[in-house]
Coordinates of C-alpha atoms in Angstrom, one line a residue:
X265 CA 8.0 1.3 -22.0
X266 CA 9.0 -2.3 -21.8
X267 CA 11.4 -4.9 -23.4
X268 CA 10.2 -8.3 -24.3
X269 CA 12.6 -11.2 -24.6
X270 CA 11.2 -14.3 -26.3
X271 CA 12.4 -17.8 -25.6
X272 CA 15.4 -18.6 -27.7
X273 CA 15.0 -20.3 -31.1
X274 CA 15.5 -24.1 -30.7
X275 CA 14.2 -24.3 -27.1
X276 CA 10.8 -25.5 -26.0
X277 CA 8.8 -22.5 -24.8
X278 CA 7.8 -23.0 -21.1
X279 CA 4.3 -22.2 -19.9
X280 CA 5.9 -19.9 -17.3
X281 CA 7.2 -16.5 -18.3
X282 CA 9.2 -14.1 -16.1
X283 CA 7.9 -10.6 -15.2
X284 CA 10.7 -8.4 -13.9
X285 CA 9.8 -5.9 -11.2
X286 CA 12.5 -3.3 -10.9
X287 CA 13.7 -1.4 -7.8
X288 CA 13.5 2.3 -7.8
X289 CA 16.1 5.1 -8.3
X290 CA 19.8 4.6 -8.0
X291 CA 19.3 0.9 -7.4
X292 CA 17.4 0.5 -10.7
X293 CA 20.3 2.1 -12.6
X294 CA 22.7 -0.4 -11.0
X295 CA 20.6 -3.5 -11.7
X296 CA 19.6 -2.7 -15.3
X297 CA 22.5 -4.8 -16.7
X298 CA 21.6 -7.7 -14.3
X299 CA 18.0 -7.7 -15.7
X300 CA 19.3 -8.0 -19.3
X301 CA 21.7 -10.8 -18.3
X302 CA 19.0 -12.8 -16.5
X303 CA 16.5 -12.3 -19.4
X304 CA 19.1 -13.7 -21.8
X305 CA 19.8 -16.7 -19.5
X306 CA 16.1 -17.4 -19.1
X307 CA 15.6 -17.2 -22.9
X308 CA 18.2 -20.0 -23.3
X309 CA 16.0 -22.2 -21.1
X310 CA 12.8 -21.5 -23.1
X311 CA 11.5 -18.9 -20.7
X312 CA 10.2 -15.6 -22.2
X313 CA 10.4 -12.4 -20.1
X314 CA 9.4 -8.8 -19.9
X315 CA 11.1 -5.9 -18.1
X316 CA 9.5 -2.5 -18.0
X317 CA 9.7 1.0 -16.5
X318 CA 7.1 2.2 -14.1
X319 CA 5.3 5.4 -15.1
X320 CA 7.5 8.4 -14.3
X321 CA 10.7 6.3 -14.4
X322 CA 13.2 5.3 -17.0
X323 CA 11.8 5.7 -20.6
X324 CA 8.1 5.8 -19.5
X325 CA 5.9 8.9 -19.6
X326 CA 6.0 11.6 -16.9
X327 CA 3.4 13.8 -15.4
X328 CA 1.2 11.0 -14.1
X329 CA -1.4 11.4 -11.4
X330 CA -0.1 9.6 -8.3
X331 CA -3.0 10.3 -6.0
X332 CA -3.3 7.4 -3.6
X333 CA 0.4 6.4 -4.0
X334 CA 1.0 3.0 -5.6
X335 CA -2.1 2.3 -7.7
X336 CA -0.5 3.8 -10.9
X337 CA 2.5 1.4 -10.6
X338 CA 0.2 -1.5 -9.6
X339 CA -1.9 -0.9 -12.7
X340 CA 1.2 -0.7 -14.9
X341 CA 2.3 -4.0 -13.4
X342 CA -1.0 -5.6 -14.2
X343 CA -0.8 -4.3 -17.8
X344 CA 2.7 -5.7 -18.1
X345 CA 1.5 -9.1 -16.9
X346 CA -1.3 -9.1 -19.4
X347 CA 1.1 -8.1 -22.3
X348 CA 3.6 -10.7 -21.3
X349 CA 1.0 -13.5 -21.4
X350 CA -0.1 -12.3 -24.8
X351 CA 3.4 -12.2 -26.2
X352 CA 4.7 -15.4 -24.7
X353 CA 1.6 -17.6 -25.1
X354 CA 1.9 -18.6 -21.4
X355 CA -0.7 -18.8 -18.7
X356 CA 1.6 -18.7 -15.6
X357 CA 4.1 -16.1 -14.4
X358 CA 7.3 -16.1 -12.3
X359 CA 7.9 -12.7 -10.7
X360 CA 11.6 -11.7 -10.3
X361 CA 11.8 -8.5 -8.1
X362 CA 14.7 -6.5 -6.6
X363 CA 14.4 -4.0 -3.7
X364 CA 11.0 -2.3 -4.0
X365 CA 10.3 -4.5 -7.0
X366 CA 10.5 -7.6 -4.7
X367 CA 8.1 -5.9 -2.3
X368 CA 5.7 -5.1 -5.2
X369 CA 5.8 -8.8 -6.1
X370 CA 4.2 -9.6 -2.7
X371 CA 1.9 -6.6 -2.7
X372 CA 0.7 -6.9 -6.3
X373 CA 1.1 -10.6 -7.0
X374 CA -2.4 -11.6 -6.1
X375 CA -3.8 -9.3 -8.8
X376 CA -1.7 -10.8 -11.6
X377 CA -3.5 -14.2 -12.1
X378 CA -1.6 -17.4 -11.9
X379 CA 1.8 -16.8 -10.3
X380 CA 3.9 -19.9 -10.1
X381 CA 6.7 -18.5 -8.1
X382 CA 8.7 -15.5 -7.0
X383 CA 12.3 -14.5 -6.7
X384 CA 12.6 -11.9 -4.0
X385 CA 16.0 -10.1 -4.1
X386 CA 16.8 -7.8 -1.2
X387 CA 13.1 -7.0 -0.6
X388 CA 12.1 -3.8 1.2
X389 CA 10.5 -5.3 4.4
X390 CA 9.9 -2.0 6.2
X391 CA 9.1 1.0 4.1
X392 CA 9.9 3.4 7.0
X393 CA 13.4 1.9 7.4
X394 CA 13.9 1.9 3.6
X395 CA 13.2 5.6 3.3
X396 CA 15.6 6.4 6.2
X397 CA 18.3 4.3 4.4
X398 CA 17.5 6.1 1.1
X399 CA 18.0 9.5 2.7
X400 CA 21.4 8.4 4.0
X401 CA 22.3 6.9 0.7
X402 CA 21.2 10.0 -1.1
X403 CA 23.5 12.2 1.1
X404 CA 26.5 9.9 0.3
X405 CA 25.8 10.3 -3.4
X406 CA 25.5 14.1 -3.2
X407 CA 28.7 14.2 -1.1
X408 CA 30.5 12.2 -3.7
X409 CA 29.3 14.6 -6.4
X410 CA 30.5 17.6 -4.4
X411 CA 27.0 19.3 -4.5
X412 CA 26.7 22.3 -2.2
X413 CA 23.8 22.3 0.2
X414 CA 21.8 24.8 -1.9
X415 CA 22.2 22.4 -5.0
X416 CA 20.7 19.4 -3.2
X417 CA 17.1 18.2 -3.4
X418 CA 15.7 18.8 0.1
X419 CA 12.3 18.1 1.5
X420 CA 11.8 15.3 -1.0
X421 CA 12.3 11.6 -1.2
X422 CA 15.1 11.5 -3.8
X423 CA 18.5 10.0 -4.8
X424 CA 20.9 10.8 -7.6
X425 CA 18.5 13.5 -8.9
X426 CA 15.6 11.1 -9.1
X427 CA 12.5 12.2 -7.1
X428 CA 9.9 9.8 -5.8
X429 CA 6.4 11.3 -6.0
X430 CA 5.1 12.4 -2.6
X431 CA 2.1 10.1 -2.6
X432 CA 4.2 7.1 -3.6
X433 CA 6.7 7.9 -0.8
X434 CA 3.8 8.2 1.7
X435 CA 2.5 4.8 0.6
X436 CA 6.0 3.2 0.7
X437 CA 6.4 4.5 4.3
X438 CA 3.4 2.4 5.4
X439 CA 4.8 -0.9 4.0
X440 CA 5.3 -3.7 6.5
X441 CA 5.8 -7.1 4.9
X442 CA 5.9 -8.8 8.3
X443 CA 2.1 -8.2 8.4
X444 CA 1.6 -10.3 5.3
X445 CA -1.4 -12.6 6.0
X446 CA -1.2 -15.0 3.0
X447 CA 1.6 -16.6 1.0
X448 CA 1.9 -14.6 -2.3
X449 CA 3.1 -17.7 -4.2
X450 CA 3.6 -21.4 -3.7
X451 CA 7.4 -21.3 -4.3
X452 CA 9.7 -18.5 -3.4
X453 CA 13.4 -18.0 -3.7
X454 CA 14.6 -15.5 -1.1
X455 CA 17.9 -13.9 -2.1
X456 CA 18.7 -12.3 1.3
X457 CA 21.4 -10.0 2.4
X458 CA 23.3 -11.9 5.2
X459 CA 23.3 -8.9 7.6
X460 CA 19.6 -8.2 7.2
X461 CA 17.7 -10.1 10.0
X462 CA 14.4 -8.7 8.8
X463 CA 14.8 -10.5 5.4
X464 CA 15.4 -13.8 7.1
X465 CA 12.4 -13.1 9.3
X466 CA 10.3 -12.4 6.2
X467 CA 11.3 -15.7 4.7
X468 CA 10.3 -17.5 7.9
X469 CA 7.0 -15.7 7.9
X470 CA 6.2 -16.7 4.4
X471 CA 7.2 -20.2 5.2
X472 CA 4.7 -20.2 8.1
X473 CA 2.0 -19.1 5.6
X474 CA 2.6 -22.2 3.5
X475 CA 5.1 -21.2 0.9
X476 CA 8.0 -23.4 -0.1
X477 CA 11.0 -21.3 0.6
X478 CA 14.5 -21.6 -0.9
X479 CA 17.2 -19.4 0.3
X480 CA 20.3 -17.8 -1.4
X481 CA 22.7 -15.4 0.3
X482 CA 23.0 -12.2 -1.7
X483 CA 26.7 -12.4 -2.3
X484 CA 28.0 -9.3 -4.0
X485 CA 25.0 -7.0 -3.2
X486 CA 27.1 -4.0 -2.2
X487 CA 29.4 -4.3 -5.2
X488 CA 26.4 -4.3 -7.5
X489 CA 24.4 -1.3 -6.1
X490 CA 27.2 1.0 -4.9
X491 CA 27.8 2.7 -8.3
X492 CA 26.6 1.8 -11.8
X493 CA 30.0 2.8 -13.3
X494 CA 31.9 0.2 -11.3
X495 CA 29.1 -2.3 -10.6
X496 CA 30.2 -5.9 -10.5
X497 CA 27.6 -8.5 -11.5
X498 CA 26.8 -11.0 -8.8
X499 CA 27.6 -14.1 -10.8
X500 CA 26.8 -16.7 -8.1
X501 CA 23.4 -15.1 -7.4
X502 CA 22.6 -14.9 -11.1
X503 CA 23.4 -18.5 -11.7
X504 CA 21.3 -19.6 -8.7
X505 CA 18.3 -17.5 -9.8
X506 CA 18.6 -19.0 -13.3
X507 CA 18.8 -22.5 -12.0
X508 CA 15.8 -22.0 -9.7
X509 CA 13.6 -20.3 -12.4
X510 CA 14.6 -23.0 -14.9
X511 CA 13.5 -25.8 -12.6
X512 CA 10.2 -24.2 -11.9
X513 CA 9.6 -23.4 -15.6
X514 CA 10.5 -26.9 -16.7
X515 CA 8.0 -28.4 -14.2
X516 CA 5.2 -26.2 -15.7
X517 CA 5.5 -27.9 -19.1
X518 CA 5.3 -26.3 -22.6
X519 CA 3.5 -23.1 -23.3
X520 CA -0.2 -23.5 -24.0
X521 CA -0.3 -20.9 -26.8
X522 CA 1.9 -19.6 -29.6
X523 CA 4.3 -16.7 -29.0
X524 CA 3.2 -13.5 -30.6
X525 CA 5.5 -11.0 -32.3
X526 CA 5.6 -7.6 -30.6
X527 CA 4.1 -4.9 -32.8
X528 CA 6.0 -1.6 -33.3
X529 CA 5.5 0.3 -30.1
X530 CA 5.2 4.0 -30.0
X531 CA 5.0 6.1 -26.8
X532 CA 3.1 9.3 -27.3
X533 CA 3.7 12.4 -25.3
X534 CA 2.3 15.9 -25.7
X535 CA 5.2 17.1 -27.9
X536 CA 7.0 13.9 -29.0
X537 CA 6.6 10.3 -29.8
X538 CA 9.2 7.6 -29.1
X539 CA 9.9 4.2 -30.5
X540 CA 12.1 1.7 -28.8
X541 CA 14.1 -0.4 -31.2
X542 CA 17.1 -2.6 -31.8
X543 CA 19.7 -1.9 -34.5
X544 CA 23.2 -2.5 -35.6
X545 CA 24.9 -5.9 -36.4
X546 CA 22.6 -8.7 -35.4
X547 CA 20.3 -6.1 -33.9
X548 CA 22.4 -6.1 -30.8
X549 CA 22.0 -2.4 -29.8
X550 CA 19.0 -1.2 -27.8
X551 CA 17.8 2.4 -28.1
X552 CA 15.0 4.9 -28.5
X553 CA 14.3 7.2 -31.3
X554 CA 12.5 10.4 -30.2
X555 CA 10.6 12.4 -32.8
X556 CA 8.9 15.8 -32.5
X557 CA 5.2 15.8 -32.7
X558 CA 5.3 18.8 -35.1
X559 CA 7.5 19.7 -38.0
X560 CA 11.2 18.7 -37.9
X561 CA 14.0 21.2 -38.0
X562 CA 17.7 21.2 -37.6
X563 CA 20.1 18.2 -37.5
X564 CA 19.2 15.2 -35.4
X565 CA 21.2 14.5 -32.2
X566 CA 22.8 11.2 -31.2
X567 CA 22.9 11.2 -27.4
X568 CA 25.7 9.0 -26.2
X569 CA 25.6 7.4 -22.7
X570 CA 27.9 8.0 -19.8
X571 CA 29.9 5.1 -18.4
X572 CA 27.5 2.2 -17.7
X573 CA 24.5 4.4 -17.0
X574 CA 21.5 3.1 -19.1
X575 CA 20.4 5.3 -22.0
X576 CA 17.8 7.1 -19.8
X577 CA 20.8 8.8 -18.3
X578 CA 21.8 10.0 -14.9
X579 CA 18.6 11.3 -13.1
X580 CA 16.9 10.6 -16.5
X581 CA 18.8 13.5 -17.9
X582 CA 19.0 12.0 -21.4
X583 CA 15.3 11.3 -21.5
X584 CA 14.6 14.9 -20.5
X585 CA 17.1 16.2 -23.1
X586 CA 15.5 14.1 -25.9
X587 CA 12.1 15.4 -25.1
X588 CA 13.3 18.9 -24.8
X589 CA 14.9 18.6 -28.3
X590 CA 11.6 17.2 -29.6
X591 CA 9.8 20.3 -28.3
X592 CA 12.2 22.4 -30.5
X593 CA 11.5 20.2 -33.5
X594 CA 14.7 18.1 -33.2
X595 CA 14.8 14.3 -33.6
X596 CA 17.2 12.3 -31.5
X597 CA 18.5 8.8 -30.7
X598 CA 19.6 7.6 -27.3
X599 CA 21.0 4.1 -27.0
X600 CA 23.1 1.7 -25.0
X601 CA 26.5 0.8 -26.4
X602 CA 27.5 -2.9 -26.3
X603 CA 27.7 -4.4 -22.8
X604 CA 25.9 -1.4 -21.4
X605 CA 22.4 -1.5 -20.0
X606 CA 20.1 -3.3 -22.4
X607 CA 22.7 -4.0 -25.1
X608 CA 24.6 -7.3 -24.9
X609 CA 28.4 -7.5 -25.2
X610 CA 30.2 -8.3 -28.5
X611 CA 31.4 -11.9 -28.6
X612 CA 35.1 -12.0 -27.8
X613 CA 35.4 -8.4 -26.8
X614 CA 36.9 -7.3 -23.5
X615 CA 34.5 -6.9 -20.6
X616 CA 35.6 -3.3 -20.0
X617 CA 34.2 -1.3 -22.9
X618 CA 34.6 2.3 -21.7
X619 CA 37.2 4.4 -23.6
X620 CA 37.6 1.5 -26.1
X621 CA 37.8 1.7 -29.8
X622 CA 35.0 -0.9 -30.1
X623 CA 32.4 1.7 -28.9
X624 CA 33.1 3.7 -32.1
X625 CA 31.6 0.8 -34.1
X626 CA 28.4 1.3 -32.1
X627 CA 28.4 5.0 -33.0
X628 CA 28.8 4.1 -36.7
X629 CA 25.8 1.9 -36.4
X630 CA 23.9 4.8 -34.9
X631 CA 24.8 7.0 -37.9
X632 CA 23.7 4.1 -40.2
X633 CA 20.3 4.0 -38.4
X634 CA 19.8 7.8 -38.7
X635 CA 20.6 7.5 -42.5
X636 CA 18.2 4.6 -42.9
X637 CA 15.5 6.7 -41.2
X638 CA 16.3 9.8 -43.2
X639 CA 17.3 11.6 -40.0
X640 CA 20.7 12.8 -41.2
X641 CA 22.7 15.0 -40.7
X642 CA 23.4 14.3 -37.0
X643 CA 25.3 15.9 -34.1
X644 CA 27.0 13.9 -31.4
X645 CA 26.4 14.8 -27.7
X646 CA 27.7 13.2 -24.6
X647 CA 29.1 13.7 -21.1
X648 CA 32.3 12.3 -19.5
X649 CA 33.1 9.0 -21.3
X650 CA 30.3 9.8 -23.7
X651 CA 31.9 13.2 -24.5
X652 CA 35.2 11.3 -25.1
X653 CA 33.4 8.9 -27.4
X654 CA 31.7 11.8 -29.3
X655 CA 35.0 13.6 -29.8
X656 CA 36.8 10.4 -31.0
X657 CA 33.9 9.3 -33.2
X658 CA 33.7 12.6 -34.9
X659 CA 37.4 12.3 -36.1
X660 CA 36.8 9.2 -38.2
X661 CA 33.1 9.7 -39.0
X662 CA 32.5 12.3 -41.8
X663 CA 28.8 12.1 -41.2
X664 CA 29.2 13.9 -37.9
X665 CA 28.0 17.5 -38.2
X666 CA 29.0 18.7 -34.8
X667 CA 30.0 17.7 -31.3
X668 CA 28.8 18.8 -27.9
X669 CA 31.2 17.4 -25.3
X670 CA 30.2 17.9 -21.7
X671 CA 33.0 17.4 -19.1
X672 CA 35.2 15.2 -21.2
X673 CA 37.5 13.3 -19.0
X674 CA 40.2 13.3 -21.7
X675 CA 40.5 13.6 -25.5
X676 CA 43.0 10.8 -26.1
X677 CA 43.2 7.8 -23.8
X678 CA 46.5 7.0 -22.2
X679 CA 46.8 3.2 -22.8
X680 CA 49.1 3.0 -19.8
X681 CA 46.2 4.2 -17.6
X682 CA 44.0 1.3 -16.5
X683 CA 40.3 2.2 -17.1
X684 CA 39.1 0.2 -14.0
X685 CA 41.5 2.0 -11.7
X686 CA 40.7 5.4 -13.2
X687 CA 37.0 4.9 -12.7
X688 CA 37.3 3.5 -9.2
X689 CA 39.9 6.0 -7.9
X690 CA 39.2 8.9 -10.3
X691 CA 41.0 12.0 -8.8
X692 CA 39.2 15.3 -8.5
X693 CA 40.4 18.4 -10.1
X694 CA 42.8 20.6 -8.1
X695 CA 40.2 23.3 -8.1
X696 CA 37.7 20.9 -6.5
X697 CA 40.2 19.8 -3.8
X698 CA 40.8 23.5 -3.1
X699 CA 37.1 24.2 -2.8
X700 CA 36.5 21.2 -0.5
X701 CA 39.5 22.0 1.7
X702 CA 37.9 25.3 2.6
X703 CA 34.6 23.6 3.5
X704 CA 33.5 23.2 7.1
X705 CA 31.8 19.9 6.2
X706 CA 35.2 18.6 4.9
X707 CA 36.8 19.5 8.2
X708 CA 34.0 17.6 10.1
X709 CA 34.3 14.6 7.9
X710 CA 38.1 14.7 8.2
X711 CA 37.8 14.8 12.0
X712 CA 35.4 11.9 12.0
X713 CA 37.7 9.8 9.8
X714 CA 35.3 9.7 6.9
X715 CA 38.0 11.0 4.5
X716 CA 40.9 8.9 3.3
X717 CA 43.6 11.5 3.6
X718 CA 46.2 9.3 2.1
X719 CA 44.2 8.6 -1.0
X720 CA 43.5 12.3 -1.4
X721 CA 47.2 13.1 -1.1
X722 CA 48.0 10.5 -3.8
X723 CA 45.3 11.9 -6.1
X724 CA 46.6 15.5 -5.7
X725 CA 50.1 14.2 -6.4
X726 CA 48.9 12.5 -9.6
X727 CA 47.2 15.7 -10.8
X728 CA 50.3 17.8 -10.2
X729 CA 52.6 15.3 -11.8
X730 CA 50.4 14.9 -14.9
X731 CA 50.1 18.7 -15.3
X732 CA 53.9 19.1 -15.1
X733 CA 54.5 16.2 -17.5
X734 CA 51.9 17.4 -20.1
X735 CA 53.3 20.9 -20.1
X736 CA 56.9 19.7 -20.5
X737 CA 56.6 18.2 -24.0
X738 CA 56.9 21.6 -25.6
X739 CA 60.7 21.1 -24.9
X740 CA 60.8 17.4 -25.3
X741 CA 58.8 17.1 -28.5
X742 CA 57.5 13.5 -29.0
X743 CA 60.3 11.8 -27.1
X744 CA 58.1 11.2 -24.0
X745 CA 54.8 9.5 -23.6
X746 CA 53.2 12.7 -22.6
X747 CA 54.7 14.4 -25.6
X748 CA 53.0 11.8 -27.9
X749 CA 49.7 12.3 -26.0
X750 CA 49.9 16.0 -26.5
X751 CA 50.7 15.6 -30.2
X752 CA 47.8 13.1 -30.6
X753 CA 45.3 15.6 -29.0
X754 CA 46.4 18.5 -31.1
X755 CA 46.3 16.4 -34.2
X756 CA 42.8 15.3 -33.4
X757 CA 41.7 19.0 -33.0
X758 CA 43.4 19.9 -36.2
X759 CA 41.6 17.2 -38.1
X760 CA 38.2 18.4 -36.9
X761 CA 39.2 22.0 -37.7
X762 CA 40.2 21.1 -41.2
X763 CA 36.8 19.5 -41.7
X764 CA 35.2 22.6 -40.0
X765 CA 33.3 20.4 -37.6
X766 CA 31.9 22.5 -34.8
X767 CA 33.0 21.4 -31.4
X768 CA 31.4 22.8 -28.2
X769 CA 33.2 22.0 -25.0
X770 CA 31.3 22.5 -21.8
X771 CA 32.9 22.1 -18.3
X772 CA 31.6 22.5 -14.8
X773 CA 33.9 24.9 -12.9
X774 CA 35.7 22.2 -10.8
X775 CA 35.6 19.2 -13.2
X776 CA 38.5 16.9 -13.2
X777 CA 38.6 17.1 -17.1
X778 CA 39.7 20.7 -16.8
X779 CA 43.1 19.5 -15.5
X780 CA 43.9 17.9 -18.9
X781 CA 42.2 20.7 -20.9
X782 CA 44.5 23.3 -19.2
X783 CA 47.5 21.0 -19.5
X784 CA 47.0 20.8 -23.3
X785 CA 45.8 24.4 -24.0
X786 CA 47.2 26.5 -21.1
X787 CA 45.9 27.7 -17.8
X788 CA 43.9 30.4 -19.6
X789 CA 42.9 28.2 -22.5
X790 CA 44.7 30.5 -24.9
X791 CA 46.0 27.5 -26.9
X792 CA 42.5 26.8 -28.1
X793 CA 42.4 30.0 -30.1
X794 CA 44.2 28.2 -32.9
X795 CA 40.9 26.3 -33.5
X796 CA 38.2 28.6 -34.8
X797 CA 35.7 25.7 -34.9
X798 CA 35.9 25.1 -31.1
X799 CA 34.0 27.0 -28.4
X800 CA 34.7 26.5 -24.7
X801 CA 32.3 27.3 -21.9
X802 CA 32.9 26.8 -18.1
X803 CA 29.8 26.6 -15.9
X804 CA 30.4 27.7 -12.3
X805 CA 28.6 26.1 -9.4
X806 CA 27.9 22.8 -11.3
X807 CA 29.0 19.3 -10.6
X808 CA 30.3 16.7 -13.0
X809 CA 26.8 15.5 -13.8
X810 CA 25.5 19.0 -14.4
X811 CA 22.9 18.4 -11.7
X812 CA 21.7 21.9 -10.9
X813 CA 18.6 22.8 -13.0
X814 CA 20.3 25.9 -14.4
X815 CA 23.3 23.8 -15.6
X816 CA 21.1 21.1 -17.0
X817 CA 19.1 23.8 -18.9
X818 CA 22.2 25.4 -20.2
X819 CA 23.5 22.1 -21.6
X820 CA 20.2 21.4 -23.3
X821 CA 20.2 24.9 -24.9
X822 CA 23.7 24.3 -26.3
X823 CA 22.7 21.0 -27.8
X824 CA 19.6 22.7 -29.4
X825 CA 21.9 25.4 -30.8
X826 CA 24.3 22.9 -32.2
X827 CA 21.5 20.9 -33.9
X828 CA 20.0 24.0 -35.4
X829 CA 23.4 25.4 -36.6
X830 CA 24.4 22.0 -38.2
X831 CA 21.4 21.7 -40.5

């Protein structure tokens, strides 16, 4: 699956086009928005581009034969280069790679024909060192999620639920770019991390081999790849990469052939077929419609994204869910809201779009698309911020036939609560703190200074204070802010009950969203009995992302049930 961006109307198309080579895993999730931003900047300079998912990643097909390691991804890269030349009318390429993608630029570049230049962003110089770092990084992600040892992927090369095929990992382990014996391109921009001596050494080695090397410190790397939810785009680096690519493309002159229009692309699996598309005002939203290969049944499902994760979902969970639905005869749409992943921002809108009313416009556009394609009625499903968006959109969207909300952080946003702060310092539930306090691993991390005890104490205080404040409004009515919040939440549930819109709430046993649920509906949830259209299910031994296979399967079953019941 790939996304082609032509040169912008009014520009002179360059004879150079950019092929993006993505990193793998968690790093790919964090850089997806950067790729879209760069593609748009290049288009404004007359430079077309293509970004794509390797087989077994993102929106591409699974169950590939990876015997030999990297040949499958190498062949996919060659196919992408051929397609980019056909679409752009160019003869020459500039490769822009990040992490493993930068490494692939060097390893695969000679097989791609005329390559004018390369941008190597934080390349993997030593595969062995990379896999060690990946293992440590994976443990940090799992610790942050609160996964128990038995819930973690062990004995595999993995991170954030994404597993690298064994043969690929074995091939990556053998990578040593210092052994490169020929310059992969005449001009190279090395975007190097200041503390990585091996990246500086690689630049020197490529210079020895005859390449013209330009250097750019990778300022803001850690802020970009630490977490897709709070990733900060490296503006200085993006500007430098754009400037360097623009100069190289301008020197190449105009394109030698006309640009071709991409034909409708359909990805065919055993039980489904998928079509990537753009929709909404000015076709600004990017998504994928997944259709069953057999007869359709039930309502369709609009799968809403979580935070700033691309529409493939955390650990590709949304891709898996869409294809699971297709196996049951259910159609679906997964898409990026504005300023998320592959969808550009709305002009004049605030940069922080999570929990904003503007995202409801994107959901309305999704319902419009389903109606145009005769895929109505539709059910909304989402996790965390996507669950919040599903719930809120259902209130003012009569075309919504049901809601499946997984671990909703809240039901009505407190406008006094800053979204950025809430995302960066999101407190855990009191149940989760209690569970962690009894863990030997927590004691070890506390002794080693890895836990910020002060921050934990502040977060626990916030949870206790909010719980007390939300339970008080029964006496204070609407006189306090928390009273008004409580009234707004109950009014929202009443509105959906009057419309008889089925709502399924699914929580993991220690999720932070349970704090607000219990504050609104009681410690035993008895307050929810007033709403016959709502079912509540609490899943023990699951994290916020529903990572364990049993939890993921349960969520998929509930979405299937909601779709079949809503028809």
